[in-house]
Tab-separated table of C-alpha atoms and ligand atoms in Angstrom:
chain	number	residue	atom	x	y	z
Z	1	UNK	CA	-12.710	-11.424	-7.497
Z	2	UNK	CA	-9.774	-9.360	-6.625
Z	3	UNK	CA	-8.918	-9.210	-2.655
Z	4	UNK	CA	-6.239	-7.355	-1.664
Z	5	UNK	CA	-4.743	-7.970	2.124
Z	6	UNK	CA	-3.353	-5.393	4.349
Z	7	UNK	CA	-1.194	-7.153	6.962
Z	8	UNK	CA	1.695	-5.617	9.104
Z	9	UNK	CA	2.445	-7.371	12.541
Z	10	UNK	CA	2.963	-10.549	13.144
Z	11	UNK	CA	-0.795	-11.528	14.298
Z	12	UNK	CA	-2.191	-10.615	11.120
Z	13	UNK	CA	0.461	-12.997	9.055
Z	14	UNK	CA	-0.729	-15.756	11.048
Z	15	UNK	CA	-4.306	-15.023	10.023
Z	16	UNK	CA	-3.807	-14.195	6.421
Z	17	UNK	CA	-2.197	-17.894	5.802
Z	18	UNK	CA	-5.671	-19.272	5.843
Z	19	UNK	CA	-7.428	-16.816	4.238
Z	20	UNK	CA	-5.055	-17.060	1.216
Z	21	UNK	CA	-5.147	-20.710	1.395
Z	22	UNK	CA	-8.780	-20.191	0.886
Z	23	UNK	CA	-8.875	-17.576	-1.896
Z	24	UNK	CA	-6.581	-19.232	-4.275
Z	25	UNK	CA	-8.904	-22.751	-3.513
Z	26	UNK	CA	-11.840	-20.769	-5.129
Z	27	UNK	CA	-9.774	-18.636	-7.809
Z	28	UNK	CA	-9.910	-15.886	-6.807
Z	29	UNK	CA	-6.644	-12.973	-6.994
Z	30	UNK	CA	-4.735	-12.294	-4.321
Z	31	UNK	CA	-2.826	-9.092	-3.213
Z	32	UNK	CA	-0.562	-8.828	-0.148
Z	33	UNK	CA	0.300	-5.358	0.882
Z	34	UNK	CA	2.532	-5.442	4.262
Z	35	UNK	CA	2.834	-2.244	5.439
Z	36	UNK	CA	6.076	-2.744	6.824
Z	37	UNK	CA	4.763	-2.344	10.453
Z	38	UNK	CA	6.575	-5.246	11.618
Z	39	UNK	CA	10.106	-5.557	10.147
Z	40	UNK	CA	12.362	-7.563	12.283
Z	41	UNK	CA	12.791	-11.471	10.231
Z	42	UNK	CA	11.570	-13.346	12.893
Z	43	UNK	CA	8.603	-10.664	13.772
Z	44	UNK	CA	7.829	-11.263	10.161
Z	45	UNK	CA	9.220	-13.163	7.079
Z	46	UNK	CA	9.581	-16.113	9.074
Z	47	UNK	CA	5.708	-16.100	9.166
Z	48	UNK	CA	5.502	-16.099	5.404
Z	49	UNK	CA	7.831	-18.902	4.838
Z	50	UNK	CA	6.441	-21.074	7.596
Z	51	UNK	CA	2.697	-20.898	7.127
Z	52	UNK	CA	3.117	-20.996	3.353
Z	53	UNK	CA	2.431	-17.421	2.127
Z	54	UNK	CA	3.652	-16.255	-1.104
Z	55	UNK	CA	6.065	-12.903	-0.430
Z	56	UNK	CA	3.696	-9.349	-0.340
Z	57	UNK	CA	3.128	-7.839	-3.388
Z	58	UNK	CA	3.942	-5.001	-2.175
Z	59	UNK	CA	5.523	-3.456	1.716
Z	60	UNK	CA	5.327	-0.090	2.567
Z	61	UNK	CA	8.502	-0.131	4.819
Z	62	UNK	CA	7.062	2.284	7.550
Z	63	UNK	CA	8.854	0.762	10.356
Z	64	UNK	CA	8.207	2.350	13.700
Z	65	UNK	CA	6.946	5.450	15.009
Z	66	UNK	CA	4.764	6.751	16.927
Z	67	UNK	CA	0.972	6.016	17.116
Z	68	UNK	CA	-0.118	8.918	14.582
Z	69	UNK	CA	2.649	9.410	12.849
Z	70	UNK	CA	2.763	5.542	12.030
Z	71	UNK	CA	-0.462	5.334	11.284
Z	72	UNK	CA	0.061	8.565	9.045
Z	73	UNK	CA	2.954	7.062	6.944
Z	74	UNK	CA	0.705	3.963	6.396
Z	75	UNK	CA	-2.457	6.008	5.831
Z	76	UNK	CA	-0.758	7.731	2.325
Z	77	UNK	CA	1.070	4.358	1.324
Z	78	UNK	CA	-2.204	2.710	1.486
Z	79	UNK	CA	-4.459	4.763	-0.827
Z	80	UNK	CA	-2.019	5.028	-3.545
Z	81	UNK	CA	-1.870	1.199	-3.384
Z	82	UNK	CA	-5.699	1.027	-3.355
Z	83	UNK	CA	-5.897	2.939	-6.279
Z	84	UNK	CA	-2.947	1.249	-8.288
Z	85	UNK	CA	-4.428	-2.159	-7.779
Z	86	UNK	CA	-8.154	-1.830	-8.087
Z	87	UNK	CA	-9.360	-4.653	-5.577
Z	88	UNK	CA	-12.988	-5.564	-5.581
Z	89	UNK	CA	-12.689	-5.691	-1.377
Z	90	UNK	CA	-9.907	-4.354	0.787
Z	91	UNK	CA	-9.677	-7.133	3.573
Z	92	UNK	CA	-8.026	-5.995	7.113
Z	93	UNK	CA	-7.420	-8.074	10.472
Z	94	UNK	CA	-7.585	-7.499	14.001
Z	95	UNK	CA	-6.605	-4.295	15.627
Z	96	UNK	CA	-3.316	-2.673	14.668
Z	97	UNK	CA	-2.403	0.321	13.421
Z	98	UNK	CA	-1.823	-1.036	10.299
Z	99	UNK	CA	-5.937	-2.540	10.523
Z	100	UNK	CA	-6.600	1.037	11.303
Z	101	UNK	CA	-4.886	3.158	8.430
Z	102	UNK	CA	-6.143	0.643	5.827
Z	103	UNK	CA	-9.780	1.165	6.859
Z	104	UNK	CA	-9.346	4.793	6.672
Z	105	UNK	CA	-7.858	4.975	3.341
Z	106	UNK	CA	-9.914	2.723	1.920
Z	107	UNK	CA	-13.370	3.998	2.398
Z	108	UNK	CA	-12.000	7.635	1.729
Z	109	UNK	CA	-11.825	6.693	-1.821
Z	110	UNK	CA	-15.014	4.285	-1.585
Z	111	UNK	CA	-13.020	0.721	-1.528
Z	112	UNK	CA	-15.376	-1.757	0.040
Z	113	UNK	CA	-14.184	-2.810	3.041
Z	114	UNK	CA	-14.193	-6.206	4.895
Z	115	UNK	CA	-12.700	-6.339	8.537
Z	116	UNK	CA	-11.750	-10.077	9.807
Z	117	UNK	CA	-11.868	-10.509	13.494
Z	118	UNK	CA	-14.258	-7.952	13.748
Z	119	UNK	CA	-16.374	-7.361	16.896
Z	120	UNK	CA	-13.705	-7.875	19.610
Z	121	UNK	CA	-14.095	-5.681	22.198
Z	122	UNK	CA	-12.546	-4.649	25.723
Z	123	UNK	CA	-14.070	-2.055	26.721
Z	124	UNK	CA	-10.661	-0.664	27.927
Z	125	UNK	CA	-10.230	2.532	26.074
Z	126	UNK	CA	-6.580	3.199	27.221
Z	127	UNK	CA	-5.498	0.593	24.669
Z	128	UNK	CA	-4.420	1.204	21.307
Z	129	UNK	CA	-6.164	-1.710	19.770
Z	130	UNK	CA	-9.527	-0.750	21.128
Z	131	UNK	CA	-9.653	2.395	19.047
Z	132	UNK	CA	-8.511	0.770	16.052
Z	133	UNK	CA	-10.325	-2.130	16.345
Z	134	UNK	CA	-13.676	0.394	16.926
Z	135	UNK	CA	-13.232	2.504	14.468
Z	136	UNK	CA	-12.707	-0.448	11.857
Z	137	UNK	CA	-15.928	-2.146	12.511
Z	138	UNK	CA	-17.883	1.322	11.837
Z	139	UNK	CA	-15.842	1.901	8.510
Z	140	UNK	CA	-16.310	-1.222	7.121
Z	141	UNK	CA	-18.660	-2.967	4.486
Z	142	UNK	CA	-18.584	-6.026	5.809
Z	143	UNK	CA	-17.897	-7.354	9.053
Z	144	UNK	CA	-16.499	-10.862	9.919
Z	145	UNK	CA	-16.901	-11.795	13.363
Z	146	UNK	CA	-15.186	-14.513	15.159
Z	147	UNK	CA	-18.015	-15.446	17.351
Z	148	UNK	CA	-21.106	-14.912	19.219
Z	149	UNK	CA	-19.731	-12.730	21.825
Z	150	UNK	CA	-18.043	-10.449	19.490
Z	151	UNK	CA	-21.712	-10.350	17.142
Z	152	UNK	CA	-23.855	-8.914	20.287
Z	153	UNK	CA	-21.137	-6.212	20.601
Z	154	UNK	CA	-21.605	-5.328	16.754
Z	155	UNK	CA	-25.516	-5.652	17.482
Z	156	UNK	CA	-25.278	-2.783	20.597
Z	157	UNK	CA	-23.636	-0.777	18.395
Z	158	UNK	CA	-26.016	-1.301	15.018
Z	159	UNK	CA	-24.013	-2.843	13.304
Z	160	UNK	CA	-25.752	-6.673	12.890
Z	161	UNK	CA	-26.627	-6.061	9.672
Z	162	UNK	CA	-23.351	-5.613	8.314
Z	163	UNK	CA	-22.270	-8.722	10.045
Z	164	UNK	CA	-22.137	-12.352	9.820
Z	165	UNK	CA	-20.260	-15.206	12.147
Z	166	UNK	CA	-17.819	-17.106	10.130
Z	167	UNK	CA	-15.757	-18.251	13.529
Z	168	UNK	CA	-11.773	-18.008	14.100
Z	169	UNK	CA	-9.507	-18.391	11.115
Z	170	UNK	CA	-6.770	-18.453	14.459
Z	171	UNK	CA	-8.817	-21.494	14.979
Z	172	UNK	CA	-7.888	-23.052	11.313
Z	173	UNK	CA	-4.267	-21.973	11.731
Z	174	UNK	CA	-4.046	-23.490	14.884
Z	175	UNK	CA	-5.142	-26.337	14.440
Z	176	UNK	CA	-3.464	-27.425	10.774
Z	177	UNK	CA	-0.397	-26.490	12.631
Z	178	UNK	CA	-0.596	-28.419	15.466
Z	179	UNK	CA	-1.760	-31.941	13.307
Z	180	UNK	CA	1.545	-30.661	10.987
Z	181	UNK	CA	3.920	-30.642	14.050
Z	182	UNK	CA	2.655	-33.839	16.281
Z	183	UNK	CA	4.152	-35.915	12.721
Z	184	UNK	CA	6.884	-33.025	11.991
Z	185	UNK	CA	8.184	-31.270	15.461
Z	186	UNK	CA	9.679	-28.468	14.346
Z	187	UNK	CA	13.260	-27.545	15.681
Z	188	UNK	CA	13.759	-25.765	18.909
Z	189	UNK	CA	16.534	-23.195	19.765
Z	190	UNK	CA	19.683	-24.662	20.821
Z	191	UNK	CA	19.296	-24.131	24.417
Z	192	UNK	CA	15.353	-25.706	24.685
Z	193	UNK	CA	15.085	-28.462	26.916
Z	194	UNK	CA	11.749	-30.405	25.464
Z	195	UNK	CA	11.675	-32.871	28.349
Z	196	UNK	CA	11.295	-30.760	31.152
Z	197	UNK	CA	8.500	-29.405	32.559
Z	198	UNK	CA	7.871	-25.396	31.808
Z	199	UNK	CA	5.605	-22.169	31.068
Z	200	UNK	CA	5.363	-20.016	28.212
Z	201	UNK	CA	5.467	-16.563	28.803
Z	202	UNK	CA	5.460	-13.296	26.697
Z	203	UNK	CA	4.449	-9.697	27.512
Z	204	UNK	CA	4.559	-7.253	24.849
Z	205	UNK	CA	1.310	-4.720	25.603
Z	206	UNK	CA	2.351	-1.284	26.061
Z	207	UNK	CA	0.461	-0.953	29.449
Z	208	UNK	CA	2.524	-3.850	30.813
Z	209	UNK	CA	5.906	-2.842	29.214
Z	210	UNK	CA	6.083	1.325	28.983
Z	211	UNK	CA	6.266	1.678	32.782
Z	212	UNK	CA	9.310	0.507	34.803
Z	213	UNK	CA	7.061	-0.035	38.216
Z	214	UNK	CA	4.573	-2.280	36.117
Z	215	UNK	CA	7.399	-4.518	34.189
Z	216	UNK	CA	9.582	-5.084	37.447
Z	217	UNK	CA	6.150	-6.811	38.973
Z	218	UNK	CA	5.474	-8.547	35.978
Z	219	UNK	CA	9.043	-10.239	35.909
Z	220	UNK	CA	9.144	-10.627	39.938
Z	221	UNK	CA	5.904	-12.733	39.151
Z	222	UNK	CA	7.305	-14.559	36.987
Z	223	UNK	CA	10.858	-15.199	38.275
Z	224	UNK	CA	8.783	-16.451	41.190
Z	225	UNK	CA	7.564	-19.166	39.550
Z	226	UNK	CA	8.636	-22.391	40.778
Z	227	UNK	CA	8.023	-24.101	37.314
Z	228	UNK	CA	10.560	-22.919	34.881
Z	229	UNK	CA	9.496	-20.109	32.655
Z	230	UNK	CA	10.601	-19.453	28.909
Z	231	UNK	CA	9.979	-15.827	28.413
Z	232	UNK	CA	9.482	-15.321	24.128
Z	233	UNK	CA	10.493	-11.578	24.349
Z	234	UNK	CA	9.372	-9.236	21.548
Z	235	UNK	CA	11.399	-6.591	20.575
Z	236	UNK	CA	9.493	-4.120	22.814
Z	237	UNK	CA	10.056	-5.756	25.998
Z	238	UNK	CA	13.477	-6.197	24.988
Z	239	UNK	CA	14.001	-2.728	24.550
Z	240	UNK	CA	12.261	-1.011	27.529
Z	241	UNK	CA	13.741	-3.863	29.912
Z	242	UNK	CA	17.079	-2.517	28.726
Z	243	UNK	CA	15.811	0.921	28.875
Z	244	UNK	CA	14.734	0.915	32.376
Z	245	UNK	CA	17.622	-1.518	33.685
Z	246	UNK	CA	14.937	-4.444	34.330
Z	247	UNK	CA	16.942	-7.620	34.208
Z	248	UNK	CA	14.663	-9.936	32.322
Z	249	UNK	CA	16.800	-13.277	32.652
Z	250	UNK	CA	16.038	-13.196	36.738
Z	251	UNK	CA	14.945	-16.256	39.240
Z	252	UNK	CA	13.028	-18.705	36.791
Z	253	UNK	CA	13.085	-16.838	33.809
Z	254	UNK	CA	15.359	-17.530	31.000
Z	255	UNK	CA	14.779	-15.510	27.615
Z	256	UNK	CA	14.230	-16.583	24.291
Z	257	UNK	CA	13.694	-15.125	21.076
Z	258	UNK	CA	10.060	-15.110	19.358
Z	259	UNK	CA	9.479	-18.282	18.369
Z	260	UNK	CA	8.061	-19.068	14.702
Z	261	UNK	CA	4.742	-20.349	14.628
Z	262	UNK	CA	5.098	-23.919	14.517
Z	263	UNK	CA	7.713	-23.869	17.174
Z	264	UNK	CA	5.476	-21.760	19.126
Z	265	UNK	CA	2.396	-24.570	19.338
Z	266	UNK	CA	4.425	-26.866	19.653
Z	267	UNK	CA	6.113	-25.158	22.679
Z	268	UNK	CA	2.641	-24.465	24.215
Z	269	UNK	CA	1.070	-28.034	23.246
Z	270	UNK	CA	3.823	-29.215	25.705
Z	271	UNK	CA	3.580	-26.664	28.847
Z	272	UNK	CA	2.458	-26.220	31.795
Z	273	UNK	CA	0.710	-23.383	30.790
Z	274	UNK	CA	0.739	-19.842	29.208
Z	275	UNK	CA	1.386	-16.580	30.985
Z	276	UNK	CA	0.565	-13.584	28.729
Z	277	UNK	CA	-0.592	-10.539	27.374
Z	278	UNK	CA	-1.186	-11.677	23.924
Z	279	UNK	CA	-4.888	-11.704	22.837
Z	280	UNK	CA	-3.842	-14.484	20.246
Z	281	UNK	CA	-1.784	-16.386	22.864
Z	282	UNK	CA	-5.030	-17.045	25.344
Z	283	UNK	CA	-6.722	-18.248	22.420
Z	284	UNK	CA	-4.225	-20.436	20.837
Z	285	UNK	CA	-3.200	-21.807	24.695
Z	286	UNK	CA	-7.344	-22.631	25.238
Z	287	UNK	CA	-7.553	-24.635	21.761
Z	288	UNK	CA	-4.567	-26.760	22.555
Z	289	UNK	CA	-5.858	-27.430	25.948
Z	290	UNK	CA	-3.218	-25.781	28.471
Z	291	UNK	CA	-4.233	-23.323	31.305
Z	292	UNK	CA	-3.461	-19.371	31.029
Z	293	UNK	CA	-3.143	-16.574	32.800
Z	294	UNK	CA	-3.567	-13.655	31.216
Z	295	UNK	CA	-1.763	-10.732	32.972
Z	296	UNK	CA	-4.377	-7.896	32.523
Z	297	UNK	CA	-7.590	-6.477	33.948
Z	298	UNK	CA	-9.702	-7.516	30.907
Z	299	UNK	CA	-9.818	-10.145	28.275
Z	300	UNK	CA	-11.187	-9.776	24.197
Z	301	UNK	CA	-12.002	-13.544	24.533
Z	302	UNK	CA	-14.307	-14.097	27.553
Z	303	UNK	CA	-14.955	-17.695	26.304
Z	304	UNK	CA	-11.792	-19.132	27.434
Z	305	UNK	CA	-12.556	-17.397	30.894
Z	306	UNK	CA	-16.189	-18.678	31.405
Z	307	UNK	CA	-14.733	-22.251	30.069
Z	308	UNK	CA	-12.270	-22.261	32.858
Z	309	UNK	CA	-9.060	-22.028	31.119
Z	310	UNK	CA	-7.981	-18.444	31.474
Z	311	UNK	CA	-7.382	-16.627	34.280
Z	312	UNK	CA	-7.120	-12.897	34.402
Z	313	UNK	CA	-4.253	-12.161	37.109
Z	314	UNK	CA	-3.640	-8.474	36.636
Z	315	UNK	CA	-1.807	-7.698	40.135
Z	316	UNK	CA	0.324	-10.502	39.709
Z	317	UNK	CA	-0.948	-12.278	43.048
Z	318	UNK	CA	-2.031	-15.337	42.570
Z	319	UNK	CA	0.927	-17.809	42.042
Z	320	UNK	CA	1.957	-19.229	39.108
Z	321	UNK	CA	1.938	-22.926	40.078
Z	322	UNK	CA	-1.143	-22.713	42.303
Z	323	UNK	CA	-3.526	-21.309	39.264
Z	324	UNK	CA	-1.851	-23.840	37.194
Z	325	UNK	CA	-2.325	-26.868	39.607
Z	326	UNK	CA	-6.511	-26.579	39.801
Z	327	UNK	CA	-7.952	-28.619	37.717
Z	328	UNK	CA	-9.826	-28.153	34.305
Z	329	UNK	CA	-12.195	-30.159	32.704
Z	330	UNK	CA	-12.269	-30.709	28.934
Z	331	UNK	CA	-14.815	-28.818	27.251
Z	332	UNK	CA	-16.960	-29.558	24.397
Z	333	UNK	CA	-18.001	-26.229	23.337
Z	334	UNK	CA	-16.108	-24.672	20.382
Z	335	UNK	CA	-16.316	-21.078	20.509
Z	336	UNK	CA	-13.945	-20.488	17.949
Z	337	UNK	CA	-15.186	-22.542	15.751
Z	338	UNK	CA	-13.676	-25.861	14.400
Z	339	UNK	CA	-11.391	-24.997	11.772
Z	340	UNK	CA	-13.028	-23.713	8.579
Z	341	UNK	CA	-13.377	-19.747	9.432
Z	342	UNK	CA	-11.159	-18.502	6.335
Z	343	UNK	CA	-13.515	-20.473	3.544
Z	344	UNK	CA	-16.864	-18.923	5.663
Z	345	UNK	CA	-15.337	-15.571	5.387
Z	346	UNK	CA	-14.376	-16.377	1.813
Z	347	UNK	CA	-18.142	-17.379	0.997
Z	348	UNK	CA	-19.449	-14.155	2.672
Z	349	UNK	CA	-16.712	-11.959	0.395
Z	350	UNK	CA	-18.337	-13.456	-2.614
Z	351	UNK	CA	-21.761	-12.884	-1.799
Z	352	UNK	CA	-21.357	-9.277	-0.676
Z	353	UNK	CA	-19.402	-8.912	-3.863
Z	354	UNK	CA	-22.075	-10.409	-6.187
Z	355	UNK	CA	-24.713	-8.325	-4.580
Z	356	UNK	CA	-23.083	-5.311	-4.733
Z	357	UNK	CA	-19.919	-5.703	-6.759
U	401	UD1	C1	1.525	-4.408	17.569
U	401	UD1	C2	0.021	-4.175	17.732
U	401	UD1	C3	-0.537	-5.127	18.764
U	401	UD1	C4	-0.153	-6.556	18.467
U	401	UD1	C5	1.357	-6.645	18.317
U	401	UD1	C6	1.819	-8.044	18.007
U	401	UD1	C7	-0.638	-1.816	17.387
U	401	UD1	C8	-1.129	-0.589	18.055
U	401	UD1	N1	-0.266	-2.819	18.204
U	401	UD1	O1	2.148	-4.063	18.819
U	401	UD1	O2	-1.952	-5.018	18.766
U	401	UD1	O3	-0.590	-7.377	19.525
U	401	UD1	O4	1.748	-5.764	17.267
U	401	UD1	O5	3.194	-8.175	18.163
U	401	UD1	O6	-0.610	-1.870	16.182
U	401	UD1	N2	9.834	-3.521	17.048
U	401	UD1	C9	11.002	-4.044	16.551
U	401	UD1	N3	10.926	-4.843	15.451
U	401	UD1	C10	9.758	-5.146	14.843
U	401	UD1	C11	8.583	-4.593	15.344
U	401	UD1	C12	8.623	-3.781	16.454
U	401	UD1	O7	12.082	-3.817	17.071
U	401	UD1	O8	9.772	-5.901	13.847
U	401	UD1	C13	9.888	-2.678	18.278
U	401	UD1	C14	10.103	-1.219	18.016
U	401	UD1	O9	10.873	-0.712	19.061
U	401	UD1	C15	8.694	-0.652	18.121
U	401	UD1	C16	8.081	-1.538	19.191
U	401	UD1	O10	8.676	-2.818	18.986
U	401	UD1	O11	8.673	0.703	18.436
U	401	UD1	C17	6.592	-1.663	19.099
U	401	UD1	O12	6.198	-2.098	17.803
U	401	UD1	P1	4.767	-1.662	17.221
U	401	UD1	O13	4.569	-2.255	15.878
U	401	UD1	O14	4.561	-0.208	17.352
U	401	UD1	O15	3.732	-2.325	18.230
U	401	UD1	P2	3.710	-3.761	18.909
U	401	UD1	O16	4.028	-3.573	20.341
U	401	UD1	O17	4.475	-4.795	18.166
C-alpha cells in the first residue's frame, strides 16, 4: 500500500512520526508531502530530525499568506502531487489549512481520503480550524477518530459509518518521548533554570493574538503570576506583540523560543503547570499529569476538563497559582488511549484499502 502524508505545521509533524513508524513496521510506502506551511527550522525541521522522520519527499514552499490565498497555493501544489505519485490513500491530520487544501484536492480527482484526528469539534465557528477540520471529516473516506467524544460528533452529523476509534497517536508520541527523555534529558536553552519551580506558557491562536486589547490581558495574566512563567513564543505572537508594542518579557514572564519536542515534555513533565491555547498542549500537559489552563471559551478535548485537569480561564480571572494549587487526583481513565493509535489507524487503512482498493 502506498500512503502518502500531507503535513505542514508543526502539530501535524508530531503526529506523522508515529504513523510512519507504523507504516514502514508493516511495509508499506511512504510519501511525505510538506506543504511548506510551516517554514521557520525550529517550527519545522527540527521536528523531523527529533522524532525520527525521514526528510519530505516533496515541500510545496507556500509559506504564509492569507487564509484563502494559502490555502489556494496549497490547493494546486497538492493535486499535481496526487496525481504524480499515485497513492492508494491520501492521509491528512488535524485542522490546518494545509488538512484543508489536501482534502479538497484530493477527492476532486477521486483520491481516497483518510483524515487522522478526525471528529474534534468546538463548536466555535469563528476559528479557522473549525471549518477545516468540518469540512475534512465530510470529504473524507475514512475517518480516524481520537476518541469517544469526537465519534458521537461524527455520529450527529452521519458520519459513523465512515468512522472507527483508533485513539490518540499524540498519545503514542507522547508517551515514547517522555520514557526517551526520563533516561536521555534533552538539552535546555542556555538560560533554563531546571531546578526551579515554573509554568509553561504559549499563546499562538489568532483570537488571542490578532487583537492588541486581548494580548495585553493575556500577558498582564500572566506577568501576574507569582510562579515564574516561560512563555514558548511562536512566531505569531512574536510578531503581533512587536506589532502592537506589547512587551512580552513583562513581570514573570521571560520568553523563549519554541522548544523541540523532547525539550518541550520534558519542560512540562517538570512544571507547575501549562497555560495555553494549544489544543495539543492541554492534551500533552493532561497525559503527563500537570494542571492547565487553557485560555479560551471552549476546549476540542472535554476529557481533560471533566477529569479535572484543565481549566478553561478565558477572561483571565482566576489566578494562576490559585487554579494551580487545588488539588487533582490521578485518574485511571485513558481517553486518549494508551499508546498504540498510529498501528490502529494503520490496521483500519489496510482494511478500507483491501475492501475497496
Ligand atoms: C497553524 C494552524 C493552527 C495550529 C498552528 C500550530 C491553521 C489555520 N492554523 O497556525 O491550527 O495550531 O499552526 O502552530 O492552519 N510564521 C512564521 N514562521 C513559520 C510559521 C508561521 O514566522 O514557520 C508566522 C507568520 O507570520 C504567519 C503566522 O506565523 O503569518 C501564522 O502562521 P500560520 O501557518 O498561518 O498559522 P499558525 O498561527 O501557525
Amino acid at each position: 500500500m502506498k500512503v502518502l502524508s500531507v503535513v505542514g505545521a508543526r502539530p501535524q509533524f508530531v503526529k506523522l512520526a508515529p504513523i510512519h513508524k507504523a507504516l514502514v513496521a508493516k511495509g508499506h510506502q511512504h510519501v511525505i508531502v510538506h506543504t511548506g506551511q510551516h517554514y521557520d527550522p525550529d517550527m519545522s525541521d527540527i521536528f523531523f530530525t527529533d522524532l525520527g522522520i525521514p526528510q519530505p519527499t516533496q515541500n510545496l514552499h507556500v509559506g504564509s499568506g492569507s487564509h484563502g490565498a494559502q490555502t489556494a497555493t496549497m490547493l494546486t501544489g497538492l493535486e499535481a502531487s496526487f496525481l504524480e505519485h499515485k497513492p492508494d490513500w491520501v492521509l491528512v491530520y488535524g485542522d490546518t489549512n494545509s488538512t484543508l487544501a489536501a482534502a479538497i484536492a484530493a477527492v476532486k480527482i477521486h483520491q481516497p481520503l483518510a483524515h487522522l484526528e478526525a471528529g474534534l469539534r468546538s463548536f466555535n465557528r469563528r476559528m479557522p480550524e473549525e471549518h477545516n477540520r468540518i469540512l475534512t471529516d465530510h470529504a473524507s473516506d475514512l475517518l480516524l477518530a481520537p476518541t469517544e467524544v469526537a465519534m458521537n460528533h461524527l455520529r450527529h452529523e452521519g458520519l459513523a459509518e465512515r468512522t472507527v476509534v483508533v485513539g490518540d497517536v499524540m498519545t503514542d508520541v507522547c508517551f515514547q518521548t517522555r520514557d526517551k527523555v526520563a533516561t536521555q534529558p534533552p538539552e535546555m536553552p542556555n538560560n533554563w533554570i531546571s531546578d526551579t519551580p515554573y509554568v509553561v506558557a504559549t499563546i499562538h491562536r489568532q483570537e488571542n493574538t490578532d487583537d492588541k486589547q486581548r494580548l495585553t490581558e493575556i500577558i498582564q495574566y500572566l506577568s501576574a503570576s507569582t510562579t515564574p512563567v516561560r512563555l514558548l513564543a511562536h512566531p505569531r505572537l512574536k510578531a503581533k506583540a512587536q506589532e502592537f508594542g506589547v512587551a512580552l518579557q513583562h513581570g514573570s514572564v521571560s520568553v523563549f523560543d519554541p522548544l523541540a519536542y523532547p525539550q518541550l515534555v520534558s519542560a512540562v513533565m517538570h512544571s507547575h503547570g501549562v497555560v495555553t491555547d494549544s489544543g495539543g498542549l492541554q492534551k500533552e500537559a493532561f497525559l503527563l499529569g500537570v494542571p492547565c489552563i487553557t485560555v479560551r471559551t471552549e476546549t476540542e478535548w472535554t476529557e481533560t476538563i471533566d477529569l479535572g485537569w484543565n481549566t478553561l480561564i478565558p477572561e483571565c480571572d482566576q489566578p494562576i497559582d490559585t487554579v494551580f494549587s487545588e488539588q487533582r487526583e490521578v485518574s485511571a481513565a485513558h481517553p486518549y488511549g494508551t499508546g498504540n493509535a498510529a498501528q490502529r489507524a494503520v490496521e483500519e487503512l489496510e482494511k478500507w484499502h483491501l475492501q475497496h482498493g
